[in-house]
């Protein structure tokens, strides 16, 4: 089979004129391996998108939602065994285990290719292979990276069209270069026993088999933009991080940009789209979103300042708990041209999930395609939407999109924020003493696990910089890279730690969160601008009670004290639980980590 096969299922489809010869050769190889019946070269045009959705509806991949209510929106139900990232099946493949390090699953390169070739052989017989060229990063950015994903999933092809700058633009950006990430993906038979997400950083390649789920299958995202990019960044002196990126305009008219690393399903999308309480809006505070999941950062050699871009072009966001009160901007994003995955279907062709409205619908079809009523829910405990159900929407749907979201030069980064999901021990906000201490704070980040990955939920694990599942190389070198970045910077961002998720003895969140996080954000911005006071504590710099505005909240000073309280004994236990990470690193622990730990112990 040659690369000029014409598909009769959609529009006649041929390779682009002047196809890059390296791409042509690689596609030929993959076609020979996977043996698809047809090839579809994605162009990224609006006509193509419409045709693919029509095809998807005909194939049962998509359910067309009520286009009066939700223009351009579709529902997708995944295989029930394929609803979250599979961290235990995700591998870094290198010649030796040291490159992958103690926190990654490792496979030897040749063994990995041998295993994968077996799985991929003939896996696309009778199927269409979509050739999906895409760019991560604003077009023309020096950091932008081209990838080409070959996939037999129409859902993945269409999703890549939302999440990346997909189509003709990628061929232009690539020109006749050989430098593109080779992303090969097949659903296979969606069998968890034959599911592998393998990264080959030395080959700039990703092979993913047996899953159609976002982070496992949209290979531009966690695969390229984090695992491969973090490896490249370490080699080339820049950083790829699991962070949101937001602009905060203050009443003085000054804009402060924050990059914040929170683990999966721990508040990045919500924080990045924050709408300030009315009082703050009146004063002139305004938040804009550059990105909600991934940030690439580098030091501008002219100014010595950290700058950042969002490599993505869309949002793959958590829907449960999202509503017009908690995140109106996300709700706006979902009003049109959105794919919903694993949510409930209402009789009128609208969608529903837990937390969308106070009252559940009288009747609907749940994410598994079965009838659901509140009575059935009560009896069986079944949920309407899966806990990790998601929306996929273009960032241009976001009313708060930052004006620089497409700027190849990125935005300056004034603050870095780390945050975990911690029901106990960890206070609402503190500021690290300096960059080196900030790296320690990020490196020892702990968070309770969520539904974004399969496995046990709600257990505290160490998740350095929220990157534990996304690092493409050895964590030892990653931490050293973070410490060394300091030397490249003339003026470095201030570093903070937040926790929106502390609970009281009754199990209730102590802090209202969401839009009210503006009150903490204001202190952070004011600290960056030298306008806010802080006291030195064992953990770092903390606001006094009077430094956080509580007006209009159902909280008094005692409540805030409780949220900010640092219990020395509990913190000593926290130090013990950090051992988990230190033991993994053992003799490879960077000395700065040891020093920072000693300093913390001496403060305690
Ligand atoms: P990924 O896309 O998996 O990387 O997740 P994320 O970090 O973007 O998390 P997201 O903002 O989607 O939030 C995940 C869950 O946490 C949702 O159910 C939110 O409703 C909830 N959440 C977000 N922010 C807050 C907050 O400030 N307080 C509370 N209590 N819950 C929050
Ligand atoms: C996450 O799990 O951190 C996500 C969703 O952002 S996924 O793209 O599936 O990784
Ligand atoms: Mn994420």
Coordinates of C-alpha atoms and ligand atoms in Angstrom, one line a residue:
X1 CA 0.0 0.0 0.0
X2 CA 1.3 3.4 -0.9
X3 CA 0.6 6.8 0.7
X4 CA -1.7 7.9 -2.0
X5 CA -4.8 5.8 -1.2
X6 CA -8.0 7.7 -1.7
X7 CA -10.7 7.3 1.0
X8 CA -14.2 7.0 -0.2
X9 CA -15.7 7.2 3.3
X10 CA -15.1 10.9 3.7
X11 CA -13.8 13.3 1.0
X12 CA -11.2 12.0 -1.4
X13 CA -8.0 12.4 0.5
X14 CA -4.5 12.6 -0.8
X15 CA -1.2 13.7 0.8
X16 CA -0.5 17.4 0.8
X17 CA 1.4 18.8 -2.2
X18 CA 5.1 18.8 -1.6
X19 CA 4.8 16.3 1.3
X20 CA 7.9 16.3 3.6
X21 CA 10.0 13.3 2.4
X22 CA 10.8 12.3 6.0
X23 CA 7.2 12.2 6.8
X24 CA 6.4 10.3 3.7
X25 CA 9.0 7.6 4.5
X26 CA 7.8 7.2 8.0
X27 CA 4.1 7.1 7.1
X28 CA 5.0 4.4 4.5
X29 CA 6.7 2.3 7.2
X30 CA 3.8 2.7 9.6
X31 CA 1.3 1.8 6.9
X32 CA 3.3 -1.4 6.1
X33 CA 3.3 -2.2 9.8
X34 CA -0.3 -1.4 10.7
X35 CA -1.9 -2.3 7.3
X36 CA -4.8 0.2 7.4
X37 CA -7.5 -0.1 4.8
X38 CA -7.5 3.6 4.1
X39 CA -5.5 6.7 4.8
X40 CA -6.9 10.1 5.7
X41 CA -4.5 13.1 5.6
X42 CA -6.0 15.7 7.9
X43 CA -6.0 19.2 6.6
X44 CA -7.5 20.9 9.7
X45 CA -10.2 22.6 7.6
X46 CA -13.7 23.4 8.9
X47 CA -15.2 21.2 6.1
X48 CA -13.1 18.3 7.2
X49 CA -14.1 18.7 10.8
X50 CA -17.8 18.6 9.9
X51 CA -17.2 15.5 7.7
X52 CA -15.4 13.7 10.5
X53 CA -18.1 14.4 13.0
X54 CA -20.7 13.2 10.5
X55 CA -18.6 10.1 9.9
X56 CA -18.3 9.7 13.7
X57 CA -22.0 9.9 14.2
X58 CA -22.6 7.3 11.5
X59 CA -20.0 5.0 13.1
X60 CA -21.4 5.4 16.6
X61 CA -18.3 7.1 17.9
X62 CA -20.2 10.4 18.5
X63 CA -23.8 11.2 19.5
X64 CA -24.9 14.5 18.0
X65 CA -26.2 16.7 20.9
X66 CA -29.1 19.2 20.5
X67 CA -27.6 21.7 18.1
X68 CA -30.2 24.3 19.0
X69 CA -28.9 24.3 22.5
X70 CA -25.3 23.2 22.0
X71 CA -24.2 24.0 18.4
X72 CA -21.4 21.8 17.2
X73 CA -21.4 19.7 20.3
X74 CA -21.1 15.9 20.5
X75 CA -21.0 13.2 23.1
X76 CA -18.5 10.4 23.1
X77 CA -18.7 7.3 25.4
X78 CA -15.4 5.6 25.8
X79 CA -14.9 1.9 26.6
X80 CA -15.7 1.6 30.3
X81 CA -12.2 0.2 30.9
X82 CA -10.6 3.2 29.3
X83 CA -11.6 6.3 31.3
X84 CA -8.3 7.7 32.8
X85 CA -4.6 7.7 32.3
X86 CA -2.9 4.4 32.9
X87 CA 0.3 5.4 34.8
X88 CA 1.3 1.8 35.4
X89 CA 1.2 1.1 31.6
X90 CA 3.2 4.3 30.7
X91 CA 6.9 3.8 30.0
X92 CA 10.0 5.7 29.3
X93 CA 12.1 3.6 26.8
X94 CA 15.8 4.2 26.8
X95 CA 18.9 2.0 26.5
X96 CA 19.4 1.9 30.3
X97 CA 17.2 2.4 33.3
X98 CA 19.2 5.4 34.7
X99 CA 17.8 7.7 32.0
X100 CA 14.3 7.0 33.1
X101 CA 15.1 7.2 36.8
X102 CA 13.4 5.8 39.9
X103 CA 10.0 7.4 39.4
X104 CA 9.3 6.1 35.9
X105 CA 8.4 2.7 34.5
X106 CA 11.2 1.8 32.2
X107 CA 11.6 -0.5 29.2
X108 CA 14.7 -1.1 27.3
X109 CA 14.4 0.5 23.8
X110 CA 14.8 -2.6 21.6
X111 CA 12.6 -4.7 23.8
X112 CA 9.9 -2.1 23.8
X113 CA 10.0 -1.8 20.0
X114 CA 9.9 -5.5 19.6
X115 CA 6.8 -5.8 21.9
X116 CA 5.1 -2.9 20.2
X117 CA 5.8 -4.0 16.7
X118 CA 4.1 -7.3 17.5
X119 CA 1.0 -5.4 18.8
X120 CA 0.9 -2.9 15.9
X121 CA 1.4 -5.5 13.2
X122 CA -1.9 -5.5 11.2
X123 CA -3.7 -3.7 13.9
X124 CA -5.4 -1.3 11.5
X125 CA -6.7 -3.9 9.0
X126 CA -10.2 -2.7 7.9
X127 CA -9.7 0.6 9.6
X128 CA -8.7 4.1 8.5
X129 CA -5.4 5.6 9.6
X130 CA -5.7 9.3 10.2
X131 CA -2.5 11.3 9.5
X132 CA -2.7 14.2 12.0
X133 CA 0.0 16.8 11.6
X134 CA 0.1 19.3 14.5
X135 CA 2.0 22.1 16.1
X136 CA 2.5 22.5 19.9
X137 CA 3.0 26.2 20.7
X138 CA 2.1 29.4 18.9
X139 CA 3.0 29.3 15.2
X140 CA 6.4 30.7 14.6
X141 CA 7.5 30.4 18.2
X142 CA 11.1 29.4 18.6
X143 CA 9.9 26.8 21.1
X144 CA 7.0 25.5 18.9
X145 CA 7.3 21.8 18.1
X146 CA 5.8 19.8 15.2
X147 CA 4.3 16.4 15.7
X148 CA 2.6 13.9 13.4
X149 CA 0.2 11.5 14.9
X150 CA -1.0 8.4 13.1
X151 CA -4.1 7.0 14.7
X152 CA -7.0 4.7 13.9
X153 CA -9.3 6.6 16.3
X154 CA -11.6 9.2 14.7
X155 CA -12.3 10.5 18.2
X156 CA -8.5 11.1 18.7
X157 CA -8.1 12.7 15.3
X158 CA -11.0 15.2 15.9
X159 CA -9.8 15.8 19.5
X160 CA -6.3 16.6 18.2
X161 CA -7.9 19.2 15.9
X162 CA -9.2 21.0 19.0
X163 CA -6.3 20.5 21.3
X164 CA -3.5 21.5 18.9
X165 CA -2.9 23.7 15.9
X166 CA -3.7 21.0 13.5
X167 CA -3.5 20.5 9.8
X168 CA -1.9 22.5 6.9
X169 CA -0.2 24.9 9.4
X170 CA 1.9 22.0 10.7
X171 CA 3.3 21.2 7.3
X172 CA 4.2 24.8 6.9
X173 CA 5.9 25.0 10.2
X174 CA 7.8 21.8 9.5
X175 CA 8.8 22.6 6.0
X176 CA 11.4 19.9 4.9
X177 CA 12.8 19.5 8.3
X178 CA 13.3 16.0 9.8
X179 CA 12.6 17.2 13.3
X180 CA 9.1 16.2 14.3
X181 CA 7.7 13.9 17.0
X182 CA 6.7 10.6 15.5
X183 CA 3.4 9.6 17.3
X184 CA 2.0 6.2 16.4
X185 CA -1.4 5.3 18.0
X186 CA -3.8 2.5 17.7
X187 CA -6.9 1.6 19.8
X188 CA -6.1 -2.0 19.2
X189 CA -8.9 -3.9 20.9
X190 CA -8.8 -1.5 23.9
X191 CA -7.7 -4.3 26.2
X192 CA -5.9 -3.1 29.4
X193 CA -3.7 -6.2 29.2
X194 CA -2.4 -5.0 25.9
X195 CA -2.1 -1.3 26.7
X196 CA 1.2 0.4 26.4
X197 CA 2.1 4.1 26.3
X198 CA 5.7 4.2 25.4
X199 CA 8.0 7.2 25.0
X200 CA 11.3 7.1 23.2
X201 CA 12.9 10.4 24.1
X202 CA 16.1 9.6 22.2
X203 CA 14.1 8.9 19.0
X204 CA 11.6 11.8 19.5
X205 CA 8.9 9.1 19.2
X206 CA 5.8 8.0 21.1
X207 CA 4.0 4.7 20.5
X208 CA 0.6 4.3 22.2
X209 CA -1.5 1.1 22.0
X210 CA -4.8 0.0 23.4
X211 CA -6.3 3.2 24.8
X212 CA -8.4 6.1 23.4
X213 CA -8.3 8.1 26.6
X214 CA -7.0 11.7 26.5
X215 CA -3.7 11.6 28.2
X216 CA -2.9 8.1 26.8
X217 CA -4.0 8.8 23.3
X218 CA -3.8 12.6 22.4
X219 CA -0.1 12.3 22.0
X220 CA 0.7 16.0 21.6
X221 CA -0.4 16.6 25.2
X222 CA 1.2 14.6 28.1
X223 CA 3.4 12.6 25.7
X224 CA 5.0 15.2 23.5
X225 CA 4.4 18.5 25.5
X226 CA 5.5 17.0 28.8
X227 CA 7.4 13.8 28.6
X228 CA 9.3 14.4 25.4
X229 CA 9.5 18.1 25.9
X230 CA 10.8 17.9 29.5
X231 CA 13.6 15.7 28.2
X232 CA 14.4 18.2 25.4
X233 CA 14.1 21.1 27.8
X234 CA 16.7 19.6 30.2
X235 CA 19.1 19.2 27.3
X236 CA 18.5 22.6 25.8
X237 CA 18.0 24.7 28.9
X238 CA 14.3 25.3 29.1
X239 CA 11.4 23.8 31.0
X240 CA 8.2 21.9 30.2
X241 CA 5.8 21.8 33.2
X242 CA 2.4 20.6 34.2
X243 CA 1.2 24.1 34.9
X244 CA -1.6 26.6 34.1
X245 CA -0.6 30.0 33.0
X246 CA -2.7 33.1 33.8
X247 CA -2.6 36.9 33.7
X248 CA -3.7 39.0 36.6
X249 CA -4.5 42.6 35.8
X250 CA -4.6 44.7 38.9
X251 CA -6.4 48.1 39.6
X252 CA -3.1 49.9 38.9
X253 CA -3.3 48.5 35.3
X254 CA -0.3 46.3 35.8
X255 CA -0.4 42.7 34.6
X256 CA 1.3 39.9 36.6
X257 CA 1.6 36.4 35.1
X258 CA 1.5 33.3 37.2
X259 CA 2.4 29.7 36.3
X260 CA 0.9 27.2 38.7
X261 CA 1.6 23.5 39.1
X262 CA -1.3 21.5 40.7
X263 CA -1.5 17.7 40.1
X264 CA -4.2 16.2 37.9
X265 CA -7.8 17.1 38.8
X266 CA -6.6 19.5 41.5
X267 CA -7.7 22.9 40.2
X268 CA -5.6 24.2 37.3
X269 CA -8.4 24.7 34.8
X270 CA -10.5 26.4 37.5
X271 CA -7.7 28.7 38.7
X272 CA -6.7 29.6 35.2
X273 CA -10.3 30.7 34.4
X274 CA -11.0 32.4 37.8
X275 CA -13.6 35.1 37.8
X276 CA -12.9 37.5 40.6
X277 CA -15.7 38.3 43.1
X278 CA -17.8 41.4 42.1
X279 CA -16.0 43.7 44.5
X280 CA -12.6 42.8 43.0
X281 CA -14.0 43.3 39.5
X282 CA -15.2 46.7 40.4
X283 CA -11.8 47.6 41.8
X284 CA -10.4 46.6 38.4
X285 CA -9.0 43.1 38.9
X286 CA -9.3 40.9 35.8
X287 CA -8.0 37.4 35.1
X288 CA -7.0 36.1 31.7
X289 CA -6.1 32.5 30.7
X290 CA -3.0 31.7 28.7
X291 CA -3.2 27.9 29.4
X292 CA -4.8 25.4 31.8
X293 CA -2.5 22.4 31.8
X294 CA 1.0 22.7 30.2
X295 CA 3.6 25.5 30.1
X296 CA 6.9 25.7 28.3
X297 CA 9.3 28.2 29.9
X298 CA 12.6 29.7 29.0
X299 CA 14.9 32.5 30.1
X300 CA 15.0 35.5 27.7
X301 CA 18.7 36.1 27.2
X302 CA 18.1 39.9 26.8
X303 CA 16.3 40.5 30.0
X304 CA 17.3 37.4 32.1
X305 CA 13.6 36.9 32.9
X306 CA 11.5 33.8 32.7
X307 CA 9.0 33.7 29.8
X308 CA 6.3 31.1 28.9
X309 CA 4.0 29.8 26.3
X310 CA 1.1 27.4 26.4
X311 CA 1.8 24.7 23.8
X312 CA -1.8 23.7 23.5
X313 CA -4.8 25.2 21.6
X314 CA -7.7 23.7 23.6
X315 CA -8.9 22.5 27.0
X316 CA -9.4 18.9 28.0
X317 CA -11.1 19.7 31.3
X318 CA -12.8 17.9 34.2
X319 CA -16.6 18.3 34.1
X320 CA -17.8 17.0 37.4
X321 CA -18.2 19.9 39.8
X322 CA -18.1 22.4 37.0
X323 CA -21.1 24.8 36.9
X324 CA -22.1 28.4 36.3
X325 CA -21.2 29.2 40.0
X326 CA -17.8 27.4 40.2
X327 CA -16.4 28.1 36.7
X328 CA -18.5 30.3 34.4
X329 CA -15.7 30.6 31.9
X330 CA -15.4 26.9 31.5
X331 CA -19.2 26.7 31.1
X332 CA -18.9 29.3 28.3
X333 CA -16.2 27.2 26.7
X334 CA -18.7 24.3 26.6
X335 CA -21.6 26.1 24.9
X336 CA -20.5 25.2 21.4
X337 CA -18.1 23.1 19.3
X338 CA -17.3 20.9 22.3
X339 CA -16.8 17.2 22.7
X340 CA -18.1 15.7 26.0
X341 CA -16.7 12.4 27.0
X342 CA -18.5 10.1 29.5
X343 CA -21.2 12.5 30.7
X344 CA -24.9 11.8 30.9
X345 CA -27.4 12.4 28.0
X346 CA -30.7 14.2 28.7
X347 CA -33.9 13.4 26.8
X348 CA -33.6 16.8 25.0
X349 CA -30.1 16.1 23.7
X350 CA -28.4 18.2 26.4
X351 CA -25.8 16.8 28.8
X352 CA -25.6 16.5 32.6
X353 CA -23.0 15.6 35.2
X354 CA -22.8 15.6 39.0
X355 CA -22.5 19.1 40.2
X356 CA -23.8 20.8 37.0
X357 CA -27.0 21.8 38.7
X358 CA -28.2 21.3 42.3
X359 CA -30.9 18.9 41.3
X360 CA -30.3 15.8 39.2
X361 CA -32.5 15.3 36.1
X362 CA -35.7 13.2 36.5
X363 CA -34.3 10.8 33.9
X364 CA -31.3 10.5 31.7
X365 CA -28.9 8.1 30.0
X366 CA -25.7 7.7 32.1
X367 CA -22.2 7.6 30.8
X368 CA -22.4 3.8 30.2
X369 CA -25.4 4.3 28.0
X370 CA -27.9 3.0 30.5
X371 CA -31.1 4.5 31.9
X372 CA -30.6 6.5 35.1
X373 CA -33.1 8.1 37.5
X374 CA -32.4 9.6 40.9
X375 CA -34.0 6.4 42.3
X376 CA -31.7 4.2 40.4
X377 CA -28.8 6.4 41.5
X378 CA -29.8 6.1 45.2
X379 CA -30.3 2.3 45.0
X380 CA -27.2 1.4 43.0
X381 CA -24.8 4.3 43.8
X382 CA -24.3 4.7 40.0
X383 CA -23.2 8.1 38.8
X384 CA -24.6 9.9 35.7
X385 CA -21.1 11.0 34.6
X386 CA -17.8 9.3 35.2
X387 CA -15.7 11.0 37.9
X388 CA -13.1 11.8 35.2
X389 CA -15.5 12.8 32.5
X390 CA -14.2 15.7 30.4
X391 CA -14.9 18.4 27.9
X392 CA -12.7 19.1 24.9
X393 CA -13.1 22.7 23.7
X394 CA -11.0 25.2 21.7
X395 CA -9.3 27.9 23.8
X396 CA -10.9 30.5 21.5
X397 CA -14.2 29.6 23.2
X398 CA -12.9 31.1 26.5
X399 CA -14.2 34.6 27.1
X400 CA -11.1 35.2 29.3
X401 CA -8.5 34.1 26.8
X402 CA -5.4 36.2 27.3
X403 CA -4.5 38.5 24.4
X404 CA -1.0 36.9 24.3
X405 CA -2.2 33.3 24.0
X406 CA -1.0 33.1 20.4
X407 CA 2.1 35.3 20.9
X408 CA 5.2 33.4 19.7
X409 CA 7.2 35.4 22.3
X410 CA 5.1 34.2 25.2
X411 CA 4.5 36.1 28.4
X412 CA 6.8 37.0 31.4
X413 CA 6.4 34.8 34.4
X414 CA 6.3 36.7 37.7
X415 CA 5.2 34.0 40.1
X416 CA 5.3 30.2 40.3
X417 CA 2.7 28.5 42.5
X418 CA 2.7 24.9 43.7
X419 CA -0.4 23.4 45.1
X420 CA -1.7 20.0 46.2
X421 CA -5.0 18.5 47.2
X422 CA -4.5 18.1 50.9
X423 CA -7.4 17.7 53.4
X424 CA -5.0 18.0 56.4
X425 CA -1.9 19.7 57.6
X426 CA -1.1 22.0 54.7
X427 CA -2.1 25.7 55.1
X428 CA -3.9 27.9 52.5
X429 CA -0.9 29.9 51.3
X430 CA 2.7 30.6 52.0
X431 CA 5.7 32.0 50.1
X432 CA 9.0 30.2 49.7
X433 CA 12.0 32.2 51.1
X434 CA 13.7 32.2 47.7
X435 CA 14.0 30.2 44.5
X436 CA 16.1 27.4 46.0
X437 CA 13.7 26.9 48.8
X438 CA 10.8 27.2 46.2
X439 CA 12.3 24.3 44.3
X440 CA 12.4 22.2 47.5
X441 CA 8.7 23.2 48.2
X442 CA 7.8 22.1 44.7
X443 CA 9.9 18.9 44.8
X444 CA 8.2 17.7 48.0
X445 CA 4.7 18.6 46.9
X446 CA 2.2 16.1 48.2
X447 CA -1.3 15.5 46.9
X448 CA -4.2 13.1 47.3
X449 CA -4.7 11.0 44.1
X450 CA -7.7 11.6 42.0
X451 CA -9.8 10.0 39.3
X452 CA -7.6 11.4 36.5
X453 CA -5.5 8.2 36.8
X454 CA -6.6 4.7 37.4
X455 CA -5.8 3.3 40.8
X456 CA -6.6 4.1 44.3
X457 CA -8.0 7.6 45.0
X458 CA -7.5 10.0 47.9
X459 CA -4.1 8.7 49.1
X460 CA -1.3 11.3 49.6
X461 CA 1.6 10.7 47.4
X462 CA 4.7 12.8 46.6
X463 CA 4.2 14.5 43.2
X464 CA 7.2 16.7 42.6
X465 CA 6.2 19.8 40.7
X466 CA 2.9 17.9 39.8
X467 CA 5.1 16.1 37.3
X468 CA 5.4 12.6 38.7
X469 CA 3.4 10.9 35.9
X470 CA 4.8 13.2 33.2
X471 CA 8.6 13.3 33.5
X472 CA 10.4 12.0 30.5
X473 CA 13.7 11.4 32.2
X474 CA 15.4 10.9 35.6
X475 CA 14.0 13.0 38.4
X476 CA 17.5 13.5 39.8
X477 CA 18.4 15.4 36.7
X478 CA 15.1 17.2 36.7
X479 CA 15.6 18.6 40.2
X480 CA 19.1 19.7 39.4
X481 CA 17.8 21.4 36.2
X482 CA 15.3 23.3 38.4
X483 CA 18.0 24.4 40.8
X484 CA 20.3 25.4 38.0
X485 CA 17.7 27.5 36.2
X486 CA 18.3 30.1 38.9
X487 CA 21.7 30.8 37.5
X488 CA 20.2 31.7 34.1
X489 CA 17.9 34.3 35.6
X490 CA 18.7 37.9 36.4
X491 CA 15.4 38.2 38.4
X492 CA 13.5 35.1 39.2
X493 CA 9.8 34.6 39.8
X494 CA 8.6 34.5 43.4
X495 CA 7.5 31.0 44.5
X496 CA 4.3 30.1 46.5
X497 CA 2.5 27.1 47.8
X498 CA -1.3 27.0 48.1
X499 CA -3.9 24.4 49.2
X500 CA -7.6 25.0 48.5
X501 CA -8.6 21.6 49.8
X502 CA -8.0 21.6 53.6
X503 CA -11.0 20.1 55.5
X504 CA -12.3 20.5 59.0
X505 CA -13.2 17.7 61.4
X506 CA -16.6 17.4 59.8
X507 CA -15.0 16.8 56.4
X508 CA -16.1 20.1 54.9
X509 CA -13.8 22.3 52.9
X510 CA -12.5 25.1 55.1
X511 CA -11.9 27.5 52.3
X512 CA -14.6 28.4 49.7
X513 CA -12.3 28.1 46.8
X514 CA -13.0 28.8 43.1
X515 CA -13.6 32.6 42.5
X516 CA -12.8 33.3 46.2
X517 CA -9.3 32.2 45.5
X518 CA -8.9 35.7 44.2
X519 CA -8.3 36.8 47.8
X520 CA -5.2 34.6 48.0
X521 CA -4.2 35.5 44.5
X522 CA -4.3 39.2 45.4
X523 CA -1.9 38.6 48.2
X524 CA 0.4 36.7 45.9
X525 CA 0.3 39.4 43.2
X526 CA 0.9 42.1 45.9
X527 CA 3.8 40.1 47.2
X528 CA 5.3 40.0 43.7
X529 CA 4.9 43.7 43.4
X530 CA 6.3 44.5 46.9
X531 CA 2.9 45.7 48.1
X532 CA 2.0 43.1 50.7
X533 CA 3.2 42.2 54.2
X534 CA 4.3 38.8 55.3
X535 CA 5.6 37.2 58.5
X536 CA 8.4 34.7 58.6
X537 CA 7.3 31.2 59.7
X538 CA 8.9 27.8 59.7
X539 CA 7.4 27.1 56.3
X540 CA 8.1 30.4 54.6
X541 CA 6.5 33.8 54.4
X542 CA 2.8 33.9 55.4
X543 CA 0.2 36.6 55.4
X544 CA -1.2 37.8 58.7
X545 CA -5.0 37.4 59.1
X546 CA -5.4 41.0 58.2
X547 CA -3.5 40.6 55.0
X548 CA -6.2 38.4 53.5
X549 CA -9.4 40.1 52.8
X550 CA -12.4 38.2 54.2
X551 CA -15.1 40.8 53.5
X552 CA -18.2 39.2 52.1
X553 CA -17.1 35.7 53.1
X554 CA -18.8 33.5 55.7
X555 CA -15.4 33.3 57.5
X556 CA -14.0 35.1 60.5
X557 CA -10.5 35.6 61.6
X558 CA -10.5 32.4 63.7
X559 CA -11.5 30.4 60.7
X560 CA -8.7 31.9 58.6
X561 CA -6.3 31.2 61.4
X562 CA -7.4 27.6 61.4
X563 CA -6.9 27.3 57.6
X564 CA -3.5 28.8 58.0
X565 CA -2.5 26.9 61.1
X566 CA 0.8 25.0 60.9
X567 CA 0.8 22.2 63.5
X568 CA 4.5 21.4 64.2
X569 CA 3.9 17.8 65.1
X570 CA 1.8 17.2 62.0
X571 CA 4.5 18.8 60.0
X572 CA 7.1 16.5 61.4
X573 CA 5.0 13.7 60.1
X574 CA 4.8 15.4 56.8
X575 CA 8.6 15.4 56.7
X576 CA 8.6 11.7 57.4
X577 CA 6.2 11.1 54.5
X578 CA 8.6 13.1 52.3
X579 CA 11.0 10.2 52.9
X580 CA 9.1 8.3 50.2
X581 CA 10.7 10.6 47.6
X582 CA 14.1 10.9 49.3
X583 CA 14.4 7.1 49.6
X584 CA 13.6 6.7 45.9
X585 CA 16.3 9.1 45.0
X586 CA 18.7 7.7 47.6
X587 CA 22.3 8.6 46.8
X588 CA 21.1 10.6 43.8
X589 CA 19.4 13.3 45.9
X590 CA 20.7 16.7 44.8
X591 CA 22.6 18.3 47.6
X592 CA 20.4 21.4 47.5
X593 CA 17.5 19.2 48.5
X594 CA 19.5 17.8 51.5
X595 CA 20.4 21.3 52.6
X596 CA 16.9 22.7 52.3
X597 CA 15.6 19.7 54.3
X598 CA 18.1 20.3 57.0
X599 CA 17.1 24.0 57.2
X600 CA 13.5 23.0 57.5
X601 CA 14.2 20.6 60.2
X602 CA 16.2 23.1 62.1
X603 CA 13.4 25.6 61.8
X604 CA 10.9 23.0 63.2
Ligands
LIG1 P1 -6.3 18.1 35.0 O1 -7.1 18.5 33.8 O2 -6.6 16.7 35.4 O3 -4.9 18.4 34.9 O4 -7.1 18.9 36.2 P2 -7.0 20.4 36.8 O5 -5.8 20.6 37.7 O6 -7.2 21.3 35.7 O7 -8.3 20.4 37.8 P3 -9.7 21.2 37.6 O8 -9.5 22.7 37.6 O9 -10.4 20.6 36.5 O10 -10.4 20.7 39.0 C1 -10.6 19.4 39.3 C2 -11.7 19.3 40.3 O11 -11.4 20.1 41.5 C3 -13.1 19.8 39.8 O12 -14.1 18.9 40.3 C4 -13.2 21.1 40.5 O13 -14.6 21.4 40.7 C5 -12.4 21.0 41.8 N1 -11.9 22.3 42.2 C6 -11.1 23.1 41.5 N2 -10.8 24.2 42.1 C7 -11.3 24.1 43.4 C8 -11.3 24.9 44.6 O14 -10.8 26.0 44.6 N3 -11.9 24.4 45.7 C9 -12.5 23.1 45.7 N4 -13.1 22.7 46.8 N5 -12.6 22.4 44.6 C10 -12.0 22.8 43.4
LIG2 C1 -4.3 15.1 33.6 O1 -4.6 13.9 34.0 O2 -3.4 15.7 34.2 C2 -5.0 15.7 32.5 C3 -5.9 14.9 31.7 O3 -4.8 16.9 32.2 S1 -5.0 14.0 30.6 O4 -4.8 14.8 29.3 O5 -5.7 12.8 30.3 O6 -3.7 13.6 31.1
LIG3 MN1 -3.3 17.8 33.6

